[in-house]
Backbone as JSON, one array per atom type, in Angstrom:
{
  "sequence": "MDRIDTLLAREVAAIGDVSVRAALEHRLVSPRRVIRDWDYADDVQHECWVIAEDPLTKTSIAYCDRGFGPACPWGLLNMDSEFNEMGPDSAWYSRLEDAFRQSMMWDGENPDDYVVQ",
  "N": [[0.83, -1.18, 0.01], [2.1, 1.18, 0.58], [3.44, 1.76, -1.73], [1.37, 2.43, -3.53], [0.4, 4.71, -2.22], [2.62, 6.41, -2.56], [2.83, 6.51, -5.39], [0.39, 7.73, -5.94], [0.58, 10.19, -4.53], [2.68, 11.38, -6.07], [1.47, 11.63, -8.59], [-0.73, 13.33, -8.04], [0.62, 15.62, -7.22], [1.78, 16.31, -9.65], [-0.18, 17.56, -11.08], [-0.78, 20.5, -12.54], [-2.77, 22.44, -12.7], [-4.5, 24.15, -10.39], [-7.25, 24.14, -9.71], [-8.14, 21.71, -10.81], [-6.57, 19.89, -9.42], [-7.52, 20.41, -6.79], [-10.21, 19.66, -7.02], [-9.94, 16.89, -7.6], [-8.62, 16.03, -5.2], [-10.65, 16.38, -3.37], [-12.17, 14.13, -3.88], [-10.64, 11.95, -3.27], [-9.92, 8.87, -1.68], [-9.0, 6.52, 0.95], [-6.71, 4.3, -0.36], [-8.1, 1.38, -1.74], [-8.12, -2.05, -2.15], [-9.29, -3.86, -4.88], [-10.59, -6.57, -6.8], [-10.82, -7.06, -10.17], [-12.44, -8.23, -13.14], [-10.81, -9.05, -16.12], [-11.53, -7.88, -19.18], [-10.7, -8.89, -21.63], [-9.98, -11.56, -21.67], [-10.99, -14.79, -20.66], [-11.58, -15.77, -17.39], [-9.54, -14.26, -16.13], [-8.25, -12.08, -13.82], [-7.48, -8.97, -12.25], [-5.62, -7.18, -9.76], [-6.69, -4.13, -8.51], [-6.44, -0.75, -7.39], [-8.59, 1.31, -5.83], [-8.73, 4.74, -5.73], [-10.13, 7.1, -5.82], [-13.46, 8.29, -5.52], [-16.8, 8.93, -6.61], [-19.87, 9.15, -5.52], [-22.19, 10.35, -6.62], [-21.96, 10.2, -9.43], [-21.38, 7.63, -9.62], [-18.89, 6.64, -10.1], [-15.53, 5.58, -10.11], [-11.98, 5.99, -9.66], [-9.19, 4.1, -10.41], [-6.06, 2.47, -9.78], [-4.05, 0.28, -11.58], [-1.5, -1.87, -12.32], [-1.47, -3.9, -14.08], [-2.99, -5.58, -16.87], [-4.04, -2.95, -18.7], [-2.05, -1.47, -17.71], [1.52, -1.38, -17.47], [1.52, 0.92, -19.1], [-0.91, 2.39, -19.2], [-2.09, 2.96, -16.38], [-4.15, 4.18, -14.89], [-7.49, 4.07, -14.33], [-11.01, 4.38, -15.15], [-13.7, 3.26, -13.3], [-16.85, 1.67, -13.05], [-18.9, 2.05, -10.33], [-21.28, 0.77, -9.67], [-21.65, -1.49, -11.26], [-23.12, -4.38, -12.53], [-21.56, -6.27, -13.35], [-18.14, -7.28, -12.85], [-16.11, -5.87, -14.12], [-13.08, -4.55, -15.59], [-13.39, -2.81, -17.64], [-13.25, -1.01, -20.81], [-10.38, -0.31, -22.94], [-10.45, 2.35, -23.56], [-11.05, 3.65, -21.31], [-8.85, 3.91, -19.68], [-5.8, 5.41, -18.67], [-2.63, 7.1, -19.07], [-1.92, 8.98, -17.21], [-2.96, 10.11, -14.0], [-4.24, 12.63, -13.86], [-5.35, 12.85, -16.46], [-7.23, 10.7, -16.38], [-8.97, 11.68, -14.43], [-9.83, 14.15, -15.57], [-11.19, 13.21, -17.76], [-13.29, 11.88, -16.6], [-16.64, 11.7, -15.17], [-16.51, 13.0, -12.86], [-15.19, 15.39, -13.09], [-16.19, 18.53, -13.79], [-15.39, 20.89, -14.84], [-13.81, 23.11, -17.17], [-11.63, 22.21, -19.76], [-8.45, 23.3, -20.93], [-8.0, 24.86, -24.15], [-5.75, 23.82, -25.4], [-5.34, 21.36, -24.19], [-4.4, 18.06, -24.12], [-4.95, 14.61, -23.99], [-2.52, 12.53, -22.63]],
  "CA": [[0.04, -0.03, 0.0], [2.94, 2.34, 0.57], [3.74, 2.02, -3.14], [0.23, 3.1, -4.06], [0.39, 6.08, -1.65], [3.69, 7.11, -3.16], [2.47, 6.81, -6.77], [-0.73, 8.68, -5.86], [1.17, 11.53, -4.17], [3.47, 11.83, -7.22], [0.54, 11.98, -9.64], [-1.49, 14.52, -7.61], [1.59, 16.75, -7.27], [2.1, 16.62, -11.04], [-1.28, 18.27, -11.65], [-0.42, 21.88, -12.46], [-3.98, 23.26, -12.56], [-4.93, 24.09, -8.99], [-8.66, 23.74, -9.59], [-8.26, 20.27, -11.12], [-6.0, 19.19, -8.26], [-8.43, 20.52, -5.61], [-11.4, 18.82, -7.26], [-9.56, 15.51, -7.39], [-8.33, 15.82, -3.79], [-11.93, 16.27, -2.67], [-12.73, 12.85, -4.08], [-9.68, 10.9, -2.9], [-10.27, 7.9, -0.64], [-7.9, 5.7, 1.25], [-6.62, 3.26, -1.36], [-8.81, 0.13, -1.37], [-7.87, -3.11, -3.09], [-10.41, -4.58, -5.47], [-10.21, -7.48, -7.86], [-11.65, -6.84, -11.32], [-12.26, -9.1, -14.32], [-10.14, -8.56, -17.34], [-12.54, -8.01, -20.24], [-10.19, -9.43, -22.84], [-9.61, -12.96, -21.49], [-11.81, -15.45, -19.69], [-10.99, -16.24, -16.1], [-8.38, -13.44, -15.79], [-8.6, -10.97, -12.92], [-6.37, -8.1, -11.9], [-5.76, -6.35, -8.58], [-6.77, -2.72, -8.73], [-6.54, 0.05, -6.15], [-9.5, 2.45, -5.91], [-8.13, 5.92, -5.07], [-11.07, 8.2, -5.79], [-14.84, 7.87, -5.77], [-17.88, 9.96, -6.64], [-21.17, 8.47, -5.38], [-23.22, 10.93, -7.49], [-21.79, 9.72, -10.78], [-21.15, 6.23, -9.44], [-17.63, 6.46, -10.79], [-14.3, 5.61, -9.29], [-10.69, 5.97, -10.36], [-8.36, 3.06, -9.83], [-4.72, 2.2, -10.27], [-3.75, -1.1, -11.86], [-0.29, -2.02, -13.14], [-1.74, -5.07, -14.9], [-4.01, -5.26, -17.91], [-3.66, -1.82, -19.49], [-0.85, -0.9, -17.07], [1.97, -0.11, -16.88], [1.36, 2.11, -19.98], [-2.14, 3.18, -18.83], [-2.48, 2.32, -15.14], [-5.2, 4.91, -14.19], [-8.7, 3.78, -15.02], [-12.32, 4.7, -14.59], [-14.51, 2.08, -12.97], [-18.24, 1.92, -12.72], [-19.03, 1.56, -9.0], [-22.48, 0.01, -9.58], [-21.78, -2.46, -12.36], [-23.55, -5.74, -12.15], [-20.39, -7.09, -13.73], [-17.01, -6.9, -12.09], [-15.1, -5.72, -15.14], [-12.18, -3.41, -15.62], [-13.79, -1.88, -18.65], [-12.53, -0.95, -22.06], [-9.11, 0.35, -22.99], [-10.66, 3.81, -23.69], [-11.26, 4.24, -19.96], [-7.58, 3.79, -18.98], [-4.96, 6.56, -18.98], [-1.21, 7.06, -18.52], [-1.79, 9.94, -16.08], [-4.17, 10.3, -13.15], [-4.92, 13.83, -14.3], [-6.2, 12.49, -17.62], [-8.41, 9.9, -15.96], [-9.91, 12.54, -13.71], [-10.43, 15.11, -16.5], [-12.08, 12.46, -18.63], [-14.34, 11.24, -15.83], [-17.77, 12.54, -14.87], [-16.24, 13.74, -11.63], [-14.66, 16.7, -13.45], [-17.21, 19.3, -14.55], [-14.73, 22.13, -15.24], [-13.37, 23.26, -18.51], [-10.29, 21.85, -20.12], [-7.9, 24.32, -21.82], [-8.06, 24.53, -25.61], [-4.56, 23.09, -25.83], [-5.23, 20.18, -23.37], [-4.36, 16.79, -24.85], [-4.69, 13.42, -23.18], [-1.18, 11.94, -22.92]],
  "C": [[0.86, 1.24, -0.01], [3.31, 2.72, -0.85], [2.59, 2.77, -3.78], [0.15, 4.53, -3.55], [1.41, 6.94, -2.33], [3.38, 7.51, -4.65], [1.31, 7.91, -6.81], [-0.24, 10.13, -5.58], [1.93, 12.14, -5.37], [2.5, 12.37, -8.26], [-0.3, 13.26, -9.3], [-0.57, 15.74, -7.68], [1.91, 17.2, -8.69], [0.98, 17.45, -11.74], [-1.02, 19.78, -11.46], [-1.61, 22.8, -12.23], [-4.54, 23.06, -11.16], [-6.37, 23.66, -8.83], [-8.86, 22.28, -9.86], [-7.72, 19.47, -9.94], [-6.9, 19.2, -7.09], [-9.64, 19.66, -5.79], [-11.07, 17.33, -7.13], [-9.36, 15.23, -5.92], [-9.61, 15.66, -3.0], [-12.54, 14.9, -2.82], [-11.8, 11.67, -3.75], [-10.22, 10.12, -1.68], [-9.0, 7.15, -0.28], [-7.87, 4.59, 0.24], [-7.22, 1.97, -0.9], [-8.59, -0.86, -2.49], [-9.18, -3.72, -3.52], [-9.92, -5.49, -6.53], [-11.25, -7.33, -8.97], [-11.38, -7.85, -12.43], [-11.67, -8.41, -15.47], [-11.07, -8.86, -18.49], [-12.04, -8.77, -21.45], [-9.69, -10.86, -22.75], [-10.5, -13.58, -20.41], [-10.94, -15.84, -18.47], [-9.67, -15.57, -15.72], [-8.87, -12.29, -14.96], [-7.34, -10.21, -12.57], [-6.71, -7.33, -10.57], [-5.7, -4.86, -8.93], [-6.87, -2.01, -7.4], [-7.4, 1.24, -6.34], [-8.9, 3.55, -5.1], [-9.1, 7.1, -4.99], [-12.43, 7.7, -6.16], [-15.72, 9.12, -5.84], [-19.19, 9.23, -6.63], [-22.22, 9.05, -6.32], [-23.16, 10.39, -8.9], [-21.52, 8.18, -10.77], [-19.89, 5.79, -10.18], [-16.5, 6.42, -9.81], [-13.06, 5.61, -10.19], [-9.84, 4.98, -9.65], [-6.96, 3.04, -10.49], [-4.58, 0.75, -10.45], [-2.54, -1.18, -12.76], [-0.38, -3.28, -14.0], [-2.75, -4.66, -15.99], [-3.49, -4.14, -18.84], [-2.37, -1.17, -18.97], [0.32, -1.86, -17.49], [1.8, 1.14, -17.82], [0.16, 3.01, -19.62], [-2.66, 2.62, -17.56], [-3.62, 2.98, -14.41], [-6.48, 4.72, -14.94], [-9.98, 4.21, -14.29], [-13.1, 3.46, -14.45], [-15.91, 2.48, -12.67], [-18.45, 1.25, -11.31], [-20.24, 0.59, -8.87], [-22.7, -1.08, -10.58], [-22.26, -3.74, -11.83], [-22.48, -6.7, -12.52], [-19.17, -6.55, -12.93], [-15.82, -6.56, -13.04], [-14.25, -4.5, -14.93], [-12.58, -2.38, -16.6], [-12.89, -1.84, -19.81], [-11.24, -0.17, -21.99], [-9.3, 1.9, -23.03], [-10.92, 4.46, -22.3], [-9.99, 4.15, -19.09], [-6.56, 4.8, -19.55], [-3.57, 6.44, -18.45], [-1.05, 7.96, -17.34], [-3.09, 9.98, -15.3], [-4.94, 11.53, -13.55], [-5.81, 13.58, -15.49], [-7.45, 11.69, -17.24], [-9.4, 10.78, -15.24], [-10.6, 13.52, -14.68], [-11.4, 14.42, -17.45], [-13.28, 11.81, -17.9], [-15.47, 12.22, -15.67], [-17.58, 13.33, -13.6], [-15.79, 15.15, -11.92], [-15.7, 17.41, -14.26], [-16.69, 20.69, -15.0], [-14.34, 22.03, -16.73], [-11.92, 22.77, -18.68], [-9.72, 22.93, -21.02], [-7.94, 23.9, -23.28], [-6.9, 23.63, -26.06], [-4.37, 21.79, -25.03], [-5.35, 18.93, -24.31], [-4.12, 15.66, -23.88], [-3.37, 12.84, -23.63], [-1.21, 10.47, -22.83]]
}
């Protein structure tokens, strides 16, 4: 869990836009381990760490270094899914900031020059 805390602190500190960082910090939770099904292979599951939640949108952000990680370890998960899936590749990002900005948790504007990395 110390590794997850360290990764999370590094990613949050890397967010340059103060309003984005504050909005994310408001939704952070103590990292919680969950096991999710890998959508692309039968009987494969991966350990994920939920780090942010929004009960209103029923969305969470998780870290997982398997599946789409390590290239895209920050993913959007549906909190109320009847399935236990990790979701599609389009919901996984290389940076926590991108996962947050692309989630329903963020209702602010993105700058014109913002590009998902």
